[in-house]
Amino acid sequence: MTPAPSSGAVTRYRVMAYVTGVVLATSCLLGLSFWPWYVGDGPAGWLWTAHGYLYIVYVVTAFLLALKARWSVVKTLLVMAAGTIPLMSFVAERRVTADLHRAPDHAPAAPAPPA
């Protein structure tokens, strides 16, 4: 049975997943809307730079949560990579949160009522 990570680690991960996802999606929308003329200046360029720094924080928080929750290497890498695909960090956050709040499969059985 894996130990439940602290609610602080989960909250930090959830906040970073949302912030990273919003900044990446906004960067993509702005960058693609000006695409032939986009050279990295202005708001879209700032958002791409912000996403780069925020992604580093996202990876660190996901890694710390993975250590506490004792995830496999594959799951850890997939959750970390979700911050690079637009809108995927939202999907990963929902799945991680659901997995962490799901009751353990091998919980001790309740005692039988007295006969």
Short mmCIF file of N, CA and C in Angstrom, two decimals:
data_model
loop_
_atom_site.label_atom_id
_atom_site.label_comp_id
_atom_site.label_asym_id
_atom_site.label_seq_id
_atom_site.Cartn_x
_atom_site.Cartn_y
_atom_site.Cartn_z
N MET A 1 0.84 -1.17 0.00
CA MET A 1 0.00 0.00 0.00
C MET A 1 0.89 1.23 0.00
N THR A 2 0.65 2.14 -0.93
CA THR A 2 1.46 3.35 -1.01
C THR A 2 0.94 4.39 -0.04
N PRO A 3 1.84 5.13 0.56
CA PRO A 3 1.39 6.15 1.50
C PRO A 3 0.71 7.30 0.76
N ALA A 4 -0.27 7.90 1.40
CA ALA A 4 -0.96 9.04 0.81
C ALA A 4 -0.06 10.27 0.91
N PRO A 5 0.17 10.97 -0.19
CA PRO A 5 0.98 12.17 -0.11
C PRO A 5 0.23 13.27 0.64
N SER A 6 0.98 14.20 1.18
CA SER A 6 0.35 15.28 1.93
C SER A 6 -0.50 16.13 1.00
N SER A 7 -1.52 16.73 1.57
CA SER A 7 -2.41 17.56 0.75
C SER A 7 -1.66 18.78 0.20
N GLY A 8 -0.61 19.21 0.87
CA GLY A 8 0.17 20.34 0.37
C GLY A 8 0.87 20.01 -0.94
N ALA A 9 1.43 18.80 -1.04
CA ALA A 9 2.10 18.39 -2.27
C ALA A 9 1.11 18.28 -3.41
N VAL A 10 -0.08 17.77 -3.12
CA VAL A 10 -1.11 17.64 -4.15
C VAL A 10 -1.59 19.02 -4.59
N THR A 11 -1.79 19.92 -3.64
CA THR A 11 -2.24 21.27 -3.97
C THR A 11 -1.20 22.00 -4.80
N ARG A 12 0.06 21.89 -4.44
CA ARG A 12 1.12 22.54 -5.22
C ARG A 12 1.14 22.00 -6.65
N TYR A 13 1.00 20.67 -6.80
CA TYR A 13 0.98 20.08 -8.13
C TYR A 13 -0.22 20.58 -8.93
N ARG A 14 -1.39 20.60 -8.31
CA ARG A 14 -2.60 21.03 -9.01
C ARG A 14 -2.49 22.48 -9.47
N VAL A 15 -1.98 23.36 -8.61
CA VAL A 15 -1.82 24.76 -8.98
C VAL A 15 -0.86 24.89 -10.16
N MET A 16 0.26 24.20 -10.10
CA MET A 16 1.23 24.30 -11.19
C MET A 16 0.70 23.69 -12.47
N ALA A 17 -0.09 22.63 -12.37
CA ALA A 17 -0.67 22.04 -13.58
C ALA A 17 -1.61 23.03 -14.26
N TYR A 18 -2.44 23.70 -13.49
CA TYR A 18 -3.37 24.68 -14.06
C TYR A 18 -2.62 25.89 -14.62
N VAL A 19 -1.69 26.43 -13.87
CA VAL A 19 -0.97 27.62 -14.33
C VAL A 19 -0.18 27.30 -15.60
N THR A 20 0.54 26.20 -15.59
CA THR A 20 1.32 25.80 -16.76
C THR A 20 0.42 25.57 -17.96
N GLY A 21 -0.71 24.91 -17.75
CA GLY A 21 -1.63 24.63 -18.85
C GLY A 21 -2.24 25.89 -19.43
N VAL A 22 -2.63 26.83 -18.58
CA VAL A 22 -3.23 28.08 -19.07
C VAL A 22 -2.21 28.89 -19.85
N VAL A 23 -1.00 29.00 -19.34
CA VAL A 23 0.02 29.79 -20.03
C VAL A 23 0.40 29.12 -21.35
N LEU A 24 0.51 27.81 -21.39
CA LEU A 24 0.86 27.12 -22.64
C LEU A 24 -0.26 27.26 -23.66
N ALA A 25 -1.51 27.08 -23.25
CA ALA A 25 -2.63 27.20 -24.19
C ALA A 25 -2.73 28.62 -24.73
N THR A 26 -2.56 29.61 -23.87
CA THR A 26 -2.61 31.00 -24.31
C THR A 26 -1.45 31.31 -25.26
N SER A 27 -0.27 30.80 -24.95
CA SER A 27 0.88 31.00 -25.84
C SER A 27 0.63 30.41 -27.21
N CYS A 28 0.06 29.23 -27.24
CA CYS A 28 -0.22 28.58 -28.53
C CYS A 28 -1.26 29.37 -29.32
N LEU A 29 -2.31 29.82 -28.66
CA LEU A 29 -3.34 30.58 -29.36
C LEU A 29 -2.78 31.89 -29.92
N LEU A 30 -2.01 32.60 -29.12
CA LEU A 30 -1.42 33.86 -29.60
C LEU A 30 -0.37 33.59 -30.67
N GLY A 31 0.45 32.59 -30.45
CA GLY A 31 1.51 32.29 -31.42
C GLY A 31 0.97 31.82 -32.75
N LEU A 32 -0.07 31.00 -32.72
CA LEU A 32 -0.63 30.50 -33.96
C LEU A 32 -1.49 31.53 -34.67
N SER A 33 -2.08 32.44 -33.93
CA SER A 33 -2.92 33.45 -34.57
C SER A 33 -2.10 34.46 -35.37
N PHE A 34 -0.83 34.66 -35.01
CA PHE A 34 0.05 35.57 -35.73
C PHE A 34 1.15 34.81 -36.46
N TRP A 35 0.94 33.56 -36.74
CA TRP A 35 2.02 32.67 -37.12
C TRP A 35 2.97 33.15 -38.20
N PRO A 36 2.54 33.54 -39.40
CA PRO A 36 3.57 33.89 -40.39
C PRO A 36 4.42 35.08 -39.99
N TRP A 37 3.86 35.94 -39.15
CA TRP A 37 4.56 37.16 -38.77
C TRP A 37 5.15 37.07 -37.37
N TYR A 38 4.92 35.95 -36.70
CA TYR A 38 5.36 35.82 -35.31
C TYR A 38 6.87 35.60 -35.25
N VAL A 39 7.57 36.46 -34.56
CA VAL A 39 9.02 36.32 -34.43
C VAL A 39 9.46 36.23 -32.98
N GLY A 40 8.51 36.10 -32.06
CA GLY A 40 8.86 35.94 -30.65
C GLY A 40 8.84 37.22 -29.85
N ASP A 41 8.40 38.31 -30.43
CA ASP A 41 8.32 39.57 -29.69
C ASP A 41 6.91 39.77 -29.16
N GLY A 42 6.77 40.62 -28.18
CA GLY A 42 5.44 40.95 -27.67
C GLY A 42 4.91 39.95 -26.68
N PRO A 43 3.60 40.00 -26.44
CA PRO A 43 2.98 39.16 -25.41
C PRO A 43 3.18 37.66 -25.62
N ALA A 44 3.11 37.21 -26.86
CA ALA A 44 3.28 35.77 -27.10
C ALA A 44 4.69 35.33 -26.73
N GLY A 45 5.67 36.13 -27.04
CA GLY A 45 7.06 35.80 -26.68
C GLY A 45 7.25 35.75 -25.18
N TRP A 46 6.61 36.70 -24.49
CA TRP A 46 6.72 36.70 -23.02
C TRP A 46 6.05 35.47 -22.43
N LEU A 47 4.92 35.09 -23.01
CA LEU A 47 4.23 33.90 -22.51
C LEU A 47 5.05 32.63 -22.74
N TRP A 48 5.71 32.54 -23.89
CA TRP A 48 6.55 31.35 -24.14
C TRP A 48 7.69 31.29 -23.12
N THR A 49 8.29 32.43 -22.84
CA THR A 49 9.36 32.47 -21.84
C THR A 49 8.82 32.12 -20.46
N ALA A 50 7.66 32.68 -20.12
CA ALA A 50 7.04 32.36 -18.82
C ALA A 50 6.73 30.88 -18.72
N HIS A 51 6.23 30.30 -19.81
CA HIS A 51 5.93 28.87 -19.78
C HIS A 51 7.20 28.06 -19.54
N GLY A 52 8.30 28.47 -20.11
CA GLY A 52 9.55 27.75 -19.90
C GLY A 52 9.95 27.70 -18.43
N TYR A 53 9.86 28.84 -17.78
CA TYR A 53 10.20 28.88 -16.35
C TYR A 53 9.15 28.16 -15.49
N LEU A 54 7.89 28.35 -15.83
CA LEU A 54 6.83 27.68 -15.07
C LEU A 54 6.88 26.17 -15.26
N TYR A 55 7.28 25.73 -16.44
CA TYR A 55 7.38 24.29 -16.68
C TYR A 55 8.44 23.66 -15.78
N ILE A 56 9.52 24.36 -15.54
CA ILE A 56 10.56 23.84 -14.63
C ILE A 56 9.96 23.65 -13.24
N VAL A 57 9.20 24.62 -12.77
CA VAL A 57 8.56 24.50 -11.45
C VAL A 57 7.55 23.35 -11.47
N TYR A 58 6.80 23.22 -12.56
CA TYR A 58 5.83 22.12 -12.71
C TYR A 58 6.53 20.76 -12.61
N VAL A 59 7.65 20.62 -13.29
CA VAL A 59 8.38 19.35 -13.27
C VAL A 59 8.86 19.03 -11.86
N VAL A 60 9.37 20.02 -11.16
CA VAL A 60 9.85 19.80 -9.79
C VAL A 60 8.69 19.38 -8.87
N THR A 61 7.55 20.09 -8.97
CA THR A 61 6.42 19.72 -8.11
C THR A 61 5.86 18.35 -8.46
N ALA A 62 5.82 18.01 -9.75
CA ALA A 62 5.35 16.68 -10.15
C ALA A 62 6.32 15.61 -9.66
N PHE A 63 7.61 15.88 -9.72
CA PHE A 63 8.60 14.91 -9.26
C PHE A 63 8.50 14.70 -7.75
N LEU A 64 8.33 15.77 -7.00
CA LEU A 64 8.20 15.63 -5.54
C LEU A 64 6.93 14.86 -5.17
N LEU A 65 5.84 15.12 -5.90
CA LEU A 65 4.62 14.36 -5.66
C LEU A 65 4.81 12.90 -6.03
N ALA A 66 5.52 12.64 -7.11
CA ALA A 66 5.77 11.26 -7.53
C ALA A 66 6.60 10.51 -6.49
N LEU A 67 7.55 11.19 -5.88
CA LEU A 67 8.34 10.55 -4.83
C LEU A 67 7.48 10.20 -3.62
N LYS A 68 6.61 11.13 -3.23
CA LYS A 68 5.76 10.89 -2.07
C LYS A 68 4.72 9.81 -2.33
N ALA A 69 4.19 9.78 -3.57
CA ALA A 69 3.15 8.81 -3.90
C ALA A 69 3.73 7.49 -4.40
N ARG A 70 5.05 7.45 -4.58
CA ARG A 70 5.75 6.25 -5.06
C ARG A 70 5.21 5.76 -6.40
N TRP A 71 5.17 6.69 -7.37
CA TRP A 71 4.73 6.34 -8.72
C TRP A 71 5.84 5.59 -9.44
N SER A 72 5.46 4.89 -10.50
CA SER A 72 6.46 4.24 -11.34
C SER A 72 7.18 5.31 -12.16
N VAL A 73 8.30 4.94 -12.73
CA VAL A 73 9.08 5.88 -13.53
C VAL A 73 8.28 6.31 -14.75
N VAL A 74 7.56 5.38 -15.37
CA VAL A 74 6.79 5.69 -16.57
C VAL A 74 5.68 6.71 -16.25
N LYS A 75 4.95 6.47 -15.18
CA LYS A 75 3.88 7.41 -14.80
C LYS A 75 4.45 8.78 -14.49
N THR A 76 5.58 8.81 -13.79
CA THR A 76 6.21 10.08 -13.45
C THR A 76 6.60 10.85 -14.72
N LEU A 77 7.22 10.17 -15.66
CA LEU A 77 7.64 10.84 -16.90
C LEU A 77 6.45 11.30 -17.73
N LEU A 78 5.38 10.50 -17.77
CA LEU A 78 4.20 10.91 -18.52
C LEU A 78 3.53 12.14 -17.91
N VAL A 79 3.46 12.19 -16.59
CA VAL A 79 2.86 13.36 -15.93
C VAL A 79 3.74 14.59 -16.18
N MET A 80 5.05 14.42 -16.13
CA MET A 80 5.94 15.54 -16.40
C MET A 80 5.82 16.02 -17.84
N ALA A 81 5.70 15.10 -18.78
CA ALA A 81 5.60 15.47 -20.20
C ALA A 81 4.27 16.13 -20.52
N ALA A 82 3.26 15.93 -19.69
CA ALA A 82 1.95 16.52 -19.94
C ALA A 82 2.01 18.04 -19.96
N GLY A 83 2.99 18.63 -19.32
CA GLY A 83 3.12 20.08 -19.30
C GLY A 83 3.65 20.66 -20.60
N THR A 84 4.01 19.81 -21.55
CA THR A 84 4.52 20.31 -22.84
C THR A 84 3.48 20.23 -23.95
N ILE A 85 2.35 19.60 -23.71
CA ILE A 85 1.30 19.43 -24.72
C ILE A 85 0.12 20.31 -24.30
N PRO A 86 -0.32 21.20 -25.19
CA PRO A 86 -1.42 22.09 -24.82
C PRO A 86 -2.64 21.32 -24.32
N LEU A 87 -3.18 21.75 -23.20
CA LEU A 87 -4.37 21.22 -22.53
C LEU A 87 -4.16 19.85 -21.88
N MET A 88 -3.04 19.20 -22.10
CA MET A 88 -2.82 17.87 -21.53
C MET A 88 -2.53 17.94 -20.02
N SER A 89 -2.01 19.06 -19.55
CA SER A 89 -1.76 19.15 -18.11
C SER A 89 -3.06 19.11 -17.32
N PHE A 90 -4.16 19.61 -17.93
CA PHE A 90 -5.46 19.53 -17.27
C PHE A 90 -5.93 18.08 -17.15
N VAL A 91 -5.73 17.31 -18.21
CA VAL A 91 -6.12 15.90 -18.21
C VAL A 91 -5.29 15.13 -17.19
N ALA A 92 -3.99 15.37 -17.20
CA ALA A 92 -3.12 14.68 -16.25
C ALA A 92 -3.47 15.04 -14.81
N GLU A 93 -3.77 16.31 -14.57
CA GLU A 93 -4.13 16.74 -13.21
C GLU A 93 -5.38 16.03 -12.72
N ARG A 94 -6.38 15.90 -13.58
CA ARG A 94 -7.63 15.24 -13.18
C ARG A 94 -7.36 13.76 -12.87
N ARG A 95 -6.56 13.11 -13.69
CA ARG A 95 -6.28 11.69 -13.46
C ARG A 95 -5.44 11.48 -12.20
N VAL A 96 -4.46 12.33 -12.00
CA VAL A 96 -3.62 12.21 -10.80
C VAL A 96 -4.46 12.43 -9.55
N THR A 97 -5.29 13.45 -9.56
CA THR A 97 -6.14 13.74 -8.41
C THR A 97 -7.10 12.58 -8.14
N ALA A 98 -7.69 12.04 -9.19
CA ALA A 98 -8.60 10.90 -9.01
C ALA A 98 -7.87 9.69 -8.46
N ASP A 99 -6.67 9.43 -8.97
CA ASP A 99 -5.89 8.28 -8.48
C ASP A 99 -5.51 8.43 -7.02
N LEU A 100 -5.16 9.65 -6.63
CA LEU A 100 -4.72 9.86 -5.25
C LEU A 100 -5.87 9.82 -4.26
N HIS A 101 -7.08 10.15 -4.71
CA HIS A 101 -8.22 10.16 -3.80
C HIS A 101 -9.03 8.88 -3.85
N ARG A 102 -8.66 7.97 -4.76
CA ARG A 102 -9.36 6.69 -4.84
C ARG A 102 -9.00 5.84 -3.63
N ALA A 103 -9.98 5.11 -3.15
CA ALA A 103 -9.74 4.22 -2.01
C ALA A 103 -8.77 3.13 -2.42
N PRO A 104 -7.89 2.71 -1.54
CA PRO A 104 -6.95 1.65 -1.89
C PRO A 104 -7.69 0.35 -2.21
N ASP A 105 -7.18 -0.37 -3.21
CA ASP A 105 -7.83 -1.61 -3.65
C ASP A 105 -7.73 -2.72 -2.61
N HIS A 106 -6.68 -2.72 -1.85
CA HIS A 106 -6.48 -3.79 -0.90
C HIS A 106 -6.59 -3.27 0.54
N ALA A 107 -7.64 -2.52 0.80
CA ALA A 107 -7.88 -2.01 2.14
C ALA A 107 -8.33 -3.17 3.03
N PRO A 108 -8.03 -3.10 4.31
CA PRO A 108 -8.45 -4.19 5.19
C PRO A 108 -9.97 -4.30 5.22
N ALA A 109 -10.43 -5.50 5.25
CA ALA A 109 -11.88 -5.75 5.26
C ALA A 109 -12.46 -5.37 6.62
N ALA A 110 -13.68 -4.93 6.58
CA ALA A 110 -14.37 -4.57 7.83
C ALA A 110 -14.64 -5.85 8.63
N PRO A 111 -14.59 -5.76 9.95
CA PRO A 111 -14.87 -6.97 10.74
C PRO A 111 -16.32 -7.41 10.56
N ALA A 112 -16.52 -8.69 10.66
CA ALA A 112 -17.87 -9.26 10.52
C ALA A 112 -18.69 -8.89 11.74
N PRO A 113 -19.99 -8.62 11.55
CA PRO A 113 -20.83 -8.29 12.69
C PRO A 113 -20.98 -9.51 13.61
N PRO A 114 -21.17 -9.27 14.89
CA PRO A 114 -21.34 -10.41 15.80
C PRO A 114 -22.61 -11.19 15.46
N ALA A 115 -22.52 -12.48 15.63
CA ALA A 115 -23.66 -13.35 15.29
C ALA A 115 -24.66 -13.48 16.39
#
